[in-house]
Coordinates of C-alpha atoms and ligand atoms in Angstrom, one line a residue:
M14 CA -11.5 -36.7 -5.2
T15 CA -11.0 -35.2 -8.8
Y16 CA -7.9 -33.0 -9.0
T17 CA -9.2 -29.7 -10.7
V18 CA -8.4 -26.4 -12.4
G19 CA -9.5 -24.8 -9.1
H20 CA -7.2 -27.3 -7.1
Y21 CA -4.4 -26.3 -9.2
L22 CA -5.0 -22.6 -8.7
A23 CA -5.3 -23.2 -4.9
E24 CA -2.2 -25.2 -4.8
R25 CA -0.2 -22.6 -6.6
L26 CA -1.5 -19.9 -4.0
T27 CA -0.5 -22.1 -1.3
Q28 CA 2.9 -22.7 -2.8
I29 CA 3.7 -19.1 -2.9
G30 CA 2.9 -18.4 0.7
L31 CA -0.7 -17.4 0.9
K32 CA -2.6 -18.7 3.9
H33 CA -5.8 -16.5 3.1
H34 CA -7.5 -15.3 0.2
F35 CA -10.3 -12.7 -0.2
A36 CA -13.6 -13.3 -1.9
V37 CA -17.0 -12.1 -2.7
A38 CA -19.5 -14.7 -3.8
G39 CA -21.2 -14.4 -7.3
D40 CA -22.8 -17.2 -9.4
Y41 CA -20.0 -17.0 -11.8
N42 CA -17.4 -18.0 -9.1
L43 CA -19.1 -20.4 -6.8
V44 CA -17.9 -23.4 -8.0
L45 CA -14.3 -22.0 -8.1
L46 CA -14.8 -20.9 -4.3
D47 CA -15.7 -24.5 -3.8
Q48 CA -12.6 -25.8 -5.4
L49 CA -10.3 -23.4 -3.1
I50 CA -12.0 -24.4 0.0
E51 CA -11.8 -28.1 -1.1
Q52 CA -7.9 -27.8 -1.5
G53 CA -7.8 -26.3 1.8
G54 CA -4.3 -24.4 1.5
T55 CA -5.7 -21.0 2.0
K56 CA -8.4 -19.7 4.2
Q57 CA -11.3 -18.0 2.5
I58 CA -12.0 -14.4 4.0
Y59 CA -15.1 -12.6 2.8
D60 CA -15.5 -8.7 2.2
C61 CA -18.6 -6.7 2.0
N62 CA -17.8 -5.4 -1.8
E63 CA -15.3 -6.3 -4.5
L64 CA -13.6 -2.8 -4.1
N65 CA -13.1 -3.6 -0.5
C66 CA -12.0 -7.1 -1.5
S67 CA -9.5 -5.9 -3.9
F68 CA -7.9 -3.4 -1.4
A69 CA -7.8 -6.2 1.4
A70 CA -5.5 -8.2 -1.1
E71 CA -3.4 -5.2 -1.6
G72 CA -3.1 -4.8 2.2
Y73 CA -2.4 -8.6 2.5
A74 CA 0.4 -8.2 0.0
R75 CA 1.8 -5.3 1.8
A76 CA 2.4 -7.8 4.6
N77 CA 2.8 -11.1 3.0
G78 CA 4.3 -10.4 -0.3
A79 CA 1.6 -11.6 -2.4
A80 CA -2.3 -12.0 -2.4
A81 CA -5.5 -13.1 -4.1
A82 CA -9.1 -11.8 -4.5
V83 CA -12.0 -13.9 -6.1
I84 CA -14.9 -12.0 -7.6
T85 CA -17.6 -12.3 -9.9
F86 CA -17.7 -11.6 -13.5
S87 CA -18.2 -7.7 -14.6
V88 CA -20.4 -6.3 -11.6
G89 CA -17.8 -7.6 -9.1
A90 CA -14.7 -7.3 -11.3
I91 CA -15.2 -3.7 -12.4
S92 CA -15.3 -2.9 -8.8
A93 CA -12.3 -4.8 -8.2
M94 CA -10.4 -2.7 -11.0
N95 CA -9.9 0.0 -8.6
G96 CA -7.8 -2.3 -6.3
L97 CA -5.8 -3.6 -9.4
G98 CA -5.1 -0.1 -10.4
G99 CA -4.0 0.6 -6.9
A100 CA -1.9 -2.4 -6.5
Y101 CA -0.2 -1.4 -10.1
A102 CA 0.7 2.1 -8.7
E103 CA 1.8 0.8 -5.2
N104 CA 3.8 -2.1 -7.0
L105 CA 1.9 -4.9 -5.1
P106 CA 1.5 -8.2 -6.6
I107 CA -2.3 -9.2 -6.1
L108 CA -3.8 -11.8 -8.2
V109 CA -7.7 -10.8 -9.0
I110 CA -9.4 -13.9 -10.2
S111 CA -12.8 -13.4 -11.9
G112 CA -15.5 -16.1 -12.4
A113 CA -16.5 -15.8 -16.0
P114 CA -19.3 -16.9 -18.5
N115 CA -19.4 -20.6 -19.5
S116 CA -17.0 -21.5 -22.2
N117 CA -19.7 -22.5 -24.3
D118 CA -21.3 -19.0 -24.4
H119 CA -18.3 -17.3 -26.3
G120 CA -19.5 -16.7 -29.7
S121 CA -22.9 -18.1 -29.1
G122 CA -24.8 -14.9 -29.3
H123 CA -26.0 -15.3 -25.9
V124 CA -26.7 -12.1 -23.7
L125 CA -25.8 -12.8 -20.3
H126 CA -26.6 -11.5 -16.7
H127 CA -24.2 -9.1 -15.0
T128 CA -22.8 -8.2 -18.3
I129 CA -23.2 -4.9 -20.2
G130 CA -25.9 -6.8 -22.3
T131 CA -23.8 -7.3 -25.6
T132 CA -23.0 -10.9 -26.7
E133 CA -19.1 -10.2 -26.6
Y134 CA -17.8 -10.8 -23.0
S135 CA -14.2 -9.6 -23.7
Y136 CA -14.4 -6.0 -22.4
Q137 CA -13.6 -7.1 -18.8
M138 CA -10.2 -8.6 -20.2
E139 CA -9.5 -5.7 -22.1
M140 CA -9.9 -3.5 -19.1
A141 CA -7.9 -5.8 -16.9
K142 CA -4.8 -5.5 -19.4
H143 CA -4.5 -1.8 -18.6
V144 CA -3.9 -2.2 -15.0
T145 CA -2.0 -5.7 -14.7
C146 CA 1.4 -6.9 -15.8
A147 CA -0.4 -10.1 -17.0
A148 CA -4.0 -11.0 -17.8
E149 CA -5.5 -14.5 -18.8
S150 CA -8.7 -15.9 -19.6
I151 CA -9.2 -19.9 -19.0
T152 CA -11.7 -21.4 -21.1
S153 CA -10.4 -25.1 -21.3
A154 CA -8.6 -27.4 -18.6
E155 CA -5.6 -28.1 -21.0
T156 CA -4.4 -24.5 -20.8
A157 CA -5.0 -23.7 -17.5
P158 CA -1.8 -24.7 -15.8
A159 CA 0.3 -22.6 -18.2
K160 CA -2.0 -19.6 -17.8
I161 CA -2.1 -19.8 -14.1
D162 CA 1.7 -20.2 -13.9
H163 CA 2.3 -17.0 -16.3
V164 CA 0.2 -14.5 -14.4
I165 CA 1.8 -15.8 -11.1
R166 CA 5.0 -15.9 -12.2
T167 CA 5.0 -12.4 -13.9
M168 CA 3.4 -10.8 -10.9
L169 CA 6.0 -12.2 -8.4
R170 CA 8.9 -10.8 -10.8
E171 CA 7.2 -7.5 -11.7
K172 CA 5.7 -6.7 -8.2
K173 CA 2.4 -5.7 -10.1
P174 CA -0.9 -7.2 -10.0
A175 CA -2.2 -10.0 -12.5
Y176 CA -5.6 -11.0 -13.5
L177 CA -7.4 -14.3 -14.2
E178 CA -10.6 -15.3 -15.3
I179 CA -12.0 -18.6 -15.2
A180 CA -15.1 -19.9 -17.0
C181 CA -17.6 -21.1 -14.5
N182 CA -18.0 -24.6 -16.1
I183 CA -14.3 -25.2 -16.1
S184 CA -13.2 -24.5 -12.3
A185 CA -14.1 -28.1 -11.3
A186 CA -12.7 -29.6 -14.6
P187 CA -10.1 -32.4 -14.3
C188 CA -6.6 -31.1 -14.3
V189 CA -2.8 -31.9 -14.1
R190 CA -0.9 -31.2 -10.7
P191 CA 1.6 -28.5 -10.6
G192 CA 5.4 -29.0 -10.0
P193 CA 7.9 -27.2 -7.6
V194 CA 7.0 -23.6 -6.9
S195 CA 10.7 -22.7 -8.0
S196 CA 10.1 -22.3 -11.4
L197 CA 7.6 -19.5 -10.6
H198 CA 10.3 -17.4 -8.5
A199 CA 13.2 -17.7 -11.1
H200 CA 14.8 -14.2 -11.9
P201 CA 17.2 -13.8 -15.0
R202 CA 20.8 -13.8 -14.0
P203 CA 22.3 -10.2 -14.0
D204 CA 24.4 -9.3 -16.9
E205 CA 27.9 -9.2 -15.3
A206 CA 29.6 -6.6 -17.9
S207 CA 26.8 -4.2 -17.3
L208 CA 26.6 -4.7 -13.6
K209 CA 30.4 -3.9 -13.4
A210 CA 30.5 -1.0 -15.8
A211 CA 27.7 0.6 -13.5
L212 CA 29.7 -0.1 -10.5
D213 CA 32.9 1.5 -11.8
E214 CA 31.1 4.6 -12.9
S215 CA 29.3 4.7 -9.5
L216 CA 32.3 4.2 -7.4
G217 CA 34.0 7.3 -9.5
F218 CA 31.3 9.2 -8.9
L219 CA 31.2 8.6 -5.2
T220 CA 35.1 8.7 -4.8
K221 CA 35.1 12.5 -6.2
A222 CA 32.1 13.7 -4.1
N223 CA 32.5 14.9 -0.7
K224 CA 29.0 15.4 0.8
V225 CA 27.2 12.3 0.1
A226 CA 23.8 11.4 1.1
I227 CA 21.2 8.5 0.4
L228 CA 17.6 9.3 -0.3
V229 CA 15.2 6.2 0.3
G230 CA 12.5 6.0 -2.4
T231 CA 9.0 4.8 -2.9
K232 CA 9.9 1.6 -4.9
L233 CA 12.8 0.2 -2.3
R234 CA 10.6 -2.2 -0.5
A235 CA 9.0 -3.4 -4.0
A236 CA 12.7 -4.0 -4.8
E237 CA 13.4 -6.1 -1.9
A238 CA 16.5 -4.3 -0.8
L239 CA 15.7 -2.6 2.6
K240 CA 18.3 -4.6 4.4
E241 CA 21.0 -4.0 1.6
T242 CA 20.1 -0.4 1.9
I243 CA 21.0 -0.3 5.7
E244 CA 24.3 -2.2 4.8
L245 CA 25.2 0.4 2.1
A246 CA 24.6 3.0 4.8
D247 CA 26.8 1.3 7.1
K248 CA 29.7 1.2 4.8
L249 CA 29.3 4.8 3.5
G250 CA 28.7 6.3 7.0
C251 CA 26.5 9.1 5.3
P252 CA 23.2 10.8 6.2
V253 CA 20.1 8.9 5.1
T254 CA 16.5 10.6 4.3
V255 CA 13.6 8.9 3.2
M256 CA 10.7 10.0 0.8
A257 CA 7.3 10.7 2.1
A258 CA 5.9 7.3 0.7
A259 CA 9.0 5.2 2.1
K260 CA 8.5 6.2 5.7
S261 CA 9.6 3.4 7.9
Y262 CA 11.7 1.6 4.9
F263 CA 14.8 2.9 6.8
P264 CA 15.2 2.5 10.5
E265 CA 14.7 5.9 12.3
T266 CA 16.9 4.6 15.2
H267 CA 19.8 4.3 12.9
P268 CA 22.7 6.7 13.5
G269 CA 22.5 7.9 9.9
F270 CA 18.9 8.7 9.8
R271 CA 18.1 12.3 9.3
G272 CA 14.1 12.5 8.6
V273 CA 12.0 12.8 5.6
Y274 CA 12.8 14.6 2.6
W275 CA 9.6 16.3 0.8
G276 CA 11.2 19.5 -0.5
D277 CA 10.0 22.6 1.4
V278 CA 7.7 20.6 3.9
S279 CA 10.8 18.0 4.9
S280 CA 11.6 17.2 8.4
P281 CA 13.8 19.8 9.9
G282 CA 17.3 19.5 8.5
A283 CA 16.6 17.0 5.9
Q284 CA 16.2 19.4 2.9
E285 CA 19.5 21.1 3.6
I286 CA 21.2 17.5 3.6
I287 CA 19.8 16.4 0.4
E288 CA 20.0 19.9 -1.6
G289 CA 23.2 20.6 0.1
A290 CA 24.9 17.3 -0.9
D291 CA 27.4 16.9 -3.9
A292 CA 26.4 13.2 -4.4
V293 CA 22.9 11.9 -3.6
I294 CA 22.1 8.1 -3.9
C295 CA 18.5 7.9 -4.9
L296 CA 17.2 4.6 -4.4
A297 CA 14.0 3.6 -6.2
P298 CA 12.5 7.1 -6.2
V299 CA 8.9 8.0 -7.6
W300 CA 8.9 11.8 -8.6
N301 CA 5.3 12.6 -9.2
D302 CA 3.3 15.9 -8.6
Y303 CA 2.8 15.0 -4.8
S304 CA 6.1 13.7 -4.0
S305 CA 7.8 16.7 -5.6
G306 CA 5.6 19.3 -4.0
G307 CA 4.1 20.2 -7.3
W308 CA 7.1 19.7 -9.3
K309 CA 9.1 22.0 -7.3
S310 CA 11.6 19.4 -5.6
I311 CA 12.8 16.7 -7.8
V312 CA 16.3 15.4 -6.8
R313 CA 17.9 14.5 -10.2
G314 CA 20.6 15.5 -12.6
E315 CA 24.6 15.5 -12.5
K316 CA 25.0 15.2 -8.5
V317 CA 22.6 12.3 -8.4
L318 CA 23.2 8.4 -8.6
E319 CA 19.9 7.0 -9.5
V320 CA 19.4 3.5 -8.7
D321 CA 15.9 2.1 -9.9
P322 CA 14.5 -1.2 -9.6
D323 CA 16.2 -2.4 -12.7
R324 CA 18.5 0.4 -13.9
V325 CA 21.3 2.7 -12.8
T326 CA 21.9 6.2 -14.1
V327 CA 25.0 8.5 -13.3
N328 CA 27.4 10.9 -14.8
G329 CA 25.1 11.2 -17.9
K330 CA 25.3 7.2 -18.4
T331 CA 22.7 4.7 -18.0
F332 CA 23.2 0.8 -17.2
D333 CA 20.6 -2.1 -17.0
G334 CA 20.4 -5.8 -17.0
F335 CA 20.7 -6.4 -13.4
R336 CA 18.3 -5.8 -10.1
L337 CA 18.5 -2.9 -7.7
K338 CA 19.3 -5.4 -5.0
E339 CA 22.5 -6.8 -6.9
F340 CA 23.8 -3.5 -7.7
V341 CA 23.2 -2.2 -4.0
K342 CA 25.0 -5.0 -2.7
A343 CA 27.9 -4.9 -5.2
L344 CA 28.3 -1.2 -4.3
T345 CA 28.4 -1.8 -0.7
E346 CA 31.3 -4.1 -1.1
K347 CA 33.6 -1.3 -2.7
A348 CA 32.1 1.7 -1.4
P349 CA 34.4 4.2 0.4
K350 CA 33.7 5.9 3.7
K351 CA 31.7 9.0 3.1
S352 CA 30.6 10.6 6.3
A353 CA 31.3 14.3 5.8
A354 CA 27.8 15.3 5.5
L355 CA 26.7 13.3 8.7
T356 CA 26.9 15.9 11.0
G357 CA 25.2 16.6 14.7
A358 CA 22.5 14.1 15.9
Y359 CA 19.0 13.6 14.2
K360 CA 16.4 15.6 16.5
P361 CA 12.8 14.1 15.8
V362 CA 10.1 16.9 16.2
M363 CA 8.5 16.1 19.6
L364 CA 5.1 17.4 20.2
P365 CA 4.5 19.0 23.5
K366 CA 1.8 17.2 26.0
A367 CA -1.5 19.3 25.8
D368 CA -3.8 20.4 28.6
P369 CA -5.9 17.0 28.8
A370 CA -9.0 19.1 29.6
K371 CA -8.4 21.3 26.6
P372 CA -10.5 20.5 23.1
L373 CA -8.6 17.7 21.2
S374 CA -6.0 19.2 18.9
N375 CA -4.3 17.6 15.9
D376 CA -0.9 17.9 17.5
E377 CA -2.3 16.2 20.7
M378 CA -4.1 13.4 18.9
T379 CA -0.8 13.0 17.0
R380 CA 1.4 12.8 20.0
Q381 CA -0.8 10.3 21.7
I382 CA -1.0 8.2 18.6
N383 CA 2.8 8.3 18.1
E384 CA 3.3 7.0 21.6
L385 CA 1.1 4.2 21.0
V386 CA 3.3 2.9 18.0
D387 CA 5.8 0.6 19.2
G388 CA 8.3 -1.9 17.2
N389 CA 5.5 -4.2 16.7
T390 CA 3.1 -1.8 15.2
T391 CA 2.1 -1.3 11.5
L392 CA 0.5 2.1 11.3
F393 CA -1.8 2.7 8.1
A394 CA -2.1 6.4 7.1
E395 CA -4.9 7.2 4.9
T396 CA -4.8 9.9 2.2
G397 CA -5.4 13.5 4.0
D398 CA -3.7 15.2 6.7
S399 CA -3.1 11.6 8.1
W400 CA -0.2 11.4 5.7
F401 CA 1.2 14.4 7.3
N402 CA 0.7 13.3 10.8
A403 CA 2.3 10.0 9.9
V404 CA 5.3 11.6 8.3
R405 CA 6.1 13.8 11.3
M406 CA 5.9 10.9 13.8
H407 CA 9.3 9.3 15.0
L408 CA 9.2 5.6 14.7
P409 CA 10.8 2.8 17.1
E410 CA 12.8 0.1 15.4
G411 CA 10.3 -2.4 13.9
A412 CA 7.5 -0.1 13.4
K413 CA 6.0 0.1 9.8
V414 CA 3.9 2.6 8.1
E415 CA 1.7 1.9 5.2
T416 CA 0.5 4.6 2.8
E417 CA -1.0 4.8 -0.6
M418 CA 0.6 8.1 -2.1
Q419 CA 0.6 7.3 -5.7
W420 CA -3.1 6.0 -6.1
G421 CA -4.4 7.8 -3.3
H422 CA -7.7 6.3 -3.4
I423 CA -9.5 7.7 -0.3
G424 CA -11.0 4.7 1.9
W425 CA -8.4 2.4 0.8
S426 CA -6.9 2.2 4.3
V427 CA -9.8 0.6 5.8
P428 CA -9.8 -2.7 3.7
S429 CA -6.2 -2.5 3.1
M430 CA -5.6 -2.6 7.0
F431 CA -8.1 -5.4 7.3
G432 CA -6.2 -7.5 4.9
N433 CA -2.9 -6.4 6.4
A434 CA -4.0 -7.6 9.8
T435 CA -5.4 -10.7 8.4
A436 CA -1.8 -11.4 7.1
S437 CA 0.2 -10.5 9.9
P438 CA -2.1 -11.3 13.4
E439 CA 1.2 -11.2 15.3
R440 CA 1.6 -7.5 14.8
K441 CA -0.5 -4.5 16.1
H442 CA -2.4 -2.4 13.7
V443 CA -3.4 1.4 14.0
L444 CA -5.2 3.3 11.4
M445 CA -5.5 7.2 11.1
V446 CA -8.2 7.9 8.8
G447 CA -10.3 11.0 8.1
D448 CA -14.2 11.0 8.2
G449 CA -14.3 11.9 4.3
S450 CA -12.2 8.7 3.4
F451 CA -13.8 6.7 5.8
Q452 CA -17.3 7.2 4.2
L453 CA -16.1 5.3 1.3
T454 CA -15.6 2.1 2.8
A455 CA -16.8 2.1 6.4
Q456 CA -18.7 -1.2 6.0
E457 CA -15.3 -3.3 6.1
V458 CA -15.1 -2.4 10.0
A459 CA -18.0 -5.0 10.0
Q460 CA -15.6 -7.6 8.8
M461 CA -12.9 -6.7 11.5
V462 CA -15.7 -7.3 14.0
R463 CA -16.7 -10.8 12.4
Y464 CA -13.0 -11.8 12.2
E465 CA -12.4 -10.5 15.7
L466 CA -9.4 -8.4 14.6
P467 CA -8.3 -6.1 17.5
V468 CA -7.2 -3.2 15.5
I469 CA -7.3 0.4 16.6
I470 CA -8.8 2.9 14.2
F471 CA -8.4 6.6 15.0
L472 CA -11.2 8.4 12.9
V473 CA -10.4 12.1 12.4
N474 CA -13.7 13.8 12.2
N475 CA -12.9 17.2 11.0
H476 CA -16.0 17.5 9.3
G477 CA -14.9 17.3 5.6
Y478 CA -12.1 17.0 3.1
V479 CA -9.7 19.3 4.9
I480 CA -6.9 18.5 2.3
E481 CA -9.0 19.4 -0.7
I482 CA -9.8 22.6 1.2
A483 CA -6.3 23.2 1.5
I484 CA -5.8 22.4 -2.2
H485 CA -8.8 24.4 -3.4
D486 CA -12.1 24.8 -1.6
G487 CA -15.6 24.8 -2.4
P488 CA -19.0 23.4 -1.5
Y489 CA -18.1 19.9 -2.6
N490 CA -15.5 19.5 0.1
Y491 CA -18.2 19.3 3.0
I492 CA -19.9 16.1 3.9
Q493 CA -22.8 14.8 6.0
N494 CA -21.6 14.1 9.4
W495 CA -22.0 10.7 11.1
D496 CA -21.8 9.3 14.4
Y497 CA -18.8 7.2 13.6
A498 CA -18.6 5.4 17.0
A499 CA -22.2 4.5 17.0
L500 CA -21.3 2.3 14.0
M501 CA -19.9 -0.4 16.0
Q502 CA -23.2 -0.9 17.7
C503 CA -24.7 -1.5 14.3
F504 CA -21.8 -3.8 13.4
N505 CA -21.7 -5.8 16.5
Q506 CA -24.9 -7.8 16.0
G507 CA -22.9 -11.0 15.3
V508 CA -24.4 -14.2 13.9
P509 CA -27.3 -15.4 16.1
G510 CA -26.6 -18.2 18.2
E511 CA -23.0 -17.6 17.5
E512 CA -20.8 -16.1 20.2
S513 CA -18.3 -14.4 17.6
G514 CA -18.6 -11.0 15.8
K515 CA -19.9 -8.7 18.9
Y516 CA -16.8 -7.3 20.2
G517 CA -16.4 -3.9 18.3
L518 CA -16.0 -0.9 20.7
G519 CA -16.9 2.7 19.3
L520 CA -15.5 5.6 21.6
H521 CA -15.7 9.5 21.0
A522 CA -12.8 11.7 22.2
T523 CA -13.3 15.3 22.5
T524 CA -10.3 16.3 24.7
G525 CA -6.8 14.9 25.3
A526 CA -8.1 13.2 28.4
E527 CA -10.7 11.5 26.7
L528 CA -8.3 10.1 24.1
A529 CA -6.1 8.8 26.6
E530 CA -8.9 7.1 28.3
A531 CA -10.0 5.9 25.1
I532 CA -6.5 4.5 23.9
A533 CA -6.4 2.5 27.4
K534 CA -9.8 1.0 26.7
A535 CA -8.5 -0.1 22.9
K536 CA -5.7 -1.7 24.5
K537 CA -8.0 -3.9 26.5
N538 CA -10.2 -4.8 23.8
T539 CA -8.4 -7.7 22.4
R540 CA -11.3 -9.4 20.6
G541 CA -12.6 -6.8 18.2
P542 CA -11.7 -3.4 16.5
T543 CA -11.9 -0.1 18.6
L544 CA -13.1 2.8 16.6
I545 CA -12.0 6.1 18.4
E546 CA -13.8 9.3 17.0
C547 CA -11.4 12.1 17.4
K548 CA -13.4 15.6 17.0
L549 CA -11.1 18.2 15.6
D550 CA -11.6 21.5 14.4
R551 CA -11.7 21.9 10.8
T552 CA -9.0 24.4 10.4
D553 CA -6.6 22.2 12.8
C554 CA -4.4 20.4 10.3
T555 CA -0.8 20.4 9.7
K556 CA 1.0 23.6 8.6
T557 CA 2.8 21.2 6.2
L558 CA -0.5 20.1 4.8
V559 CA -1.5 23.7 4.1
E560 CA 1.9 24.6 2.5
W561 CA 2.1 21.5 0.4
G562 CA -1.4 22.0 -0.7
K563 CA -0.9 25.5 -2.0
A564 CA 2.2 24.1 -4.0
V565 CA -0.1 21.1 -5.7
A566 CA -2.9 23.8 -6.2
A567 CA -0.4 25.9 -8.2
A568 CA 0.8 22.8 -10.2
N569 CA -2.9 22.0 -10.9
S570 CA -3.7 25.3 -12.1
R571 CA -0.9 26.0 -14.4
K572 CA -2.3 27.7 -17.7
P573 CA -2.2 25.7 -20.9
Q574 CA 1.0 25.9 -23.0
S575 CA 0.4 28.4 -25.7
V576 CA 1.1 26.8 -28.9
Ligands
DPX18 C1 -11.8 13.8 -1.3 C2 -10.6 13.7 -1.5 N1 -9.8 13.3 -2.4 C3 -10.4 13.0 -3.8 C4 -10.6 11.9 -3.9 C5 -12.2 11.2 -4.4 N2 -12.4 10.0 -4.7 C6 -11.5 9.1 -4.5 C7 -11.8 7.4 -4.5 N3 -10.2 9.2 -3.9 C8 -9.9 10.7 -3.9 N4 -8.4 10.7 -3.5 C9 -9.7 13.9 -0.3 S1 -7.9 13.5 -0.2 C10 -10.4 14.1 1.1 O1 -9.8 15.4 1.6 C11 -10.2 13.2 2.1 O2 -11.0 13.6 3.4 P1 -10.8 13.0 5.0 O3 -10.7 11.7 4.7 O4 -11.7 13.7 5.6 O5 -9.2 13.6 5.2 P2 -8.8 15.1 5.5 O6 -9.7 15.8 6.1 O7 -7.5 15.1 6.3 O8 -8.6 15.8 4.1

């Protein structure tokens, strides 16, 4: 068998730990898809469309560390751009690979199908460059290895997405074989002088402080320092809170854990700890309009030691040339005990059990879902009140929560969980998604039926865009109602003559008792997804959503600055 450009790419993807890649066929990528199958290192998983394909890769990367999606030129790739944007916003290294025009067509004056009808095809690469850390176009086998290695090495180092387009007549062209994967993982050595200076300044800052606290931020997982943060918290003995987008990045069973800090909508006690501290170690925070509650709560300034993925800022000075993980490890070695702010015990909010015969409430639904979450569960929370329901849950050791609080593309969670469950079949997957979000990517549930993924989907049917209603209401926030549970019947058709792809289960829950019964059935459905349609009153949402929504609406409606 001739070793080809496609085999080289497939071998590199296998070497960096992928066991699957996602794809939607198109005539520009069919030969490439053959090469990936032929090399056999990663299983080819199909999606209903390229938006879902790119989000499935994003979800796979959340579990696996990296991922790849293969789509066709222009009509496929431009849909996948949304997944690239989301992966960029959420710091996830996915590689989107687009089939591309025949290398002979460039400069030929040919008008090609699937393009915008011009004779120039570089617009796609130009678009991709804005939402990736590296982007390359392969039109010859000779340059393919260097370009493939460049995009993979960069995405792994930056924890950002990358883009590759391969001319359809080059995928099967003969190619040299790759060397060891270690060259793709190399990180620059830390600058010792800068690291020491940052450490000395930070130790001086902490030694003078009395009430010290840690705030775990959005990018800490991408900085690969979750374990190191636990060690720092153990050494300092101080309280630890997490930002909403970092929920589950720090174990909630740890003696220092004190809830979620989200300004005025923080967990009980968390706001007092952070805003009452005289030294806050902020680890990889992202302060945007949502995380700051409409710019009202940003933890920054002279009482803050801010540790970003590649920079430390403290006492009015800033230091770089090392990675967050290296700094946190060095700080832990010399950090003093600072437990003055750790008072009392953490009291998670316990929701009372509702009367099972009463109409289902948001609180009762959240309580029952929280009970379902164990140490082997990955809980996906879609944009909407699902965020606030996930944030108020209390997690057992090992539970993970996945959100997309920076990009916030509604519907992301369905394909992303599909990808995550594909990457981590040993874990249990639970999704909370609103009816509005679900309508954007619902068809990907059919792929969960096809691949027999035993995930549980809580479809929150509250008849509209409730988070938008809280921010700014209007006729545009109301949607067509579906019988969401009935979709499973539609998706269960399977493949004629084949046994697989028929085990989706759709259930309705209008009371606490019906929800409990549905969850019991979902636990027994091991050969396919279970979608439980939870009927809630439109006004039944978390108080935190309403309060936060008002703050965000106020931020959105700021008057233009008068010049
Ligand atoms: C319409 C929109 N955001 C605007 C929006 C529109 N289009 C895309 C792709 N992404 C977005 N975030 C949002 S958050 C809806 O409230 C989601 O509704 P739903 O899923 O039903 O959840 P809630 O009822 O809990 O709000």
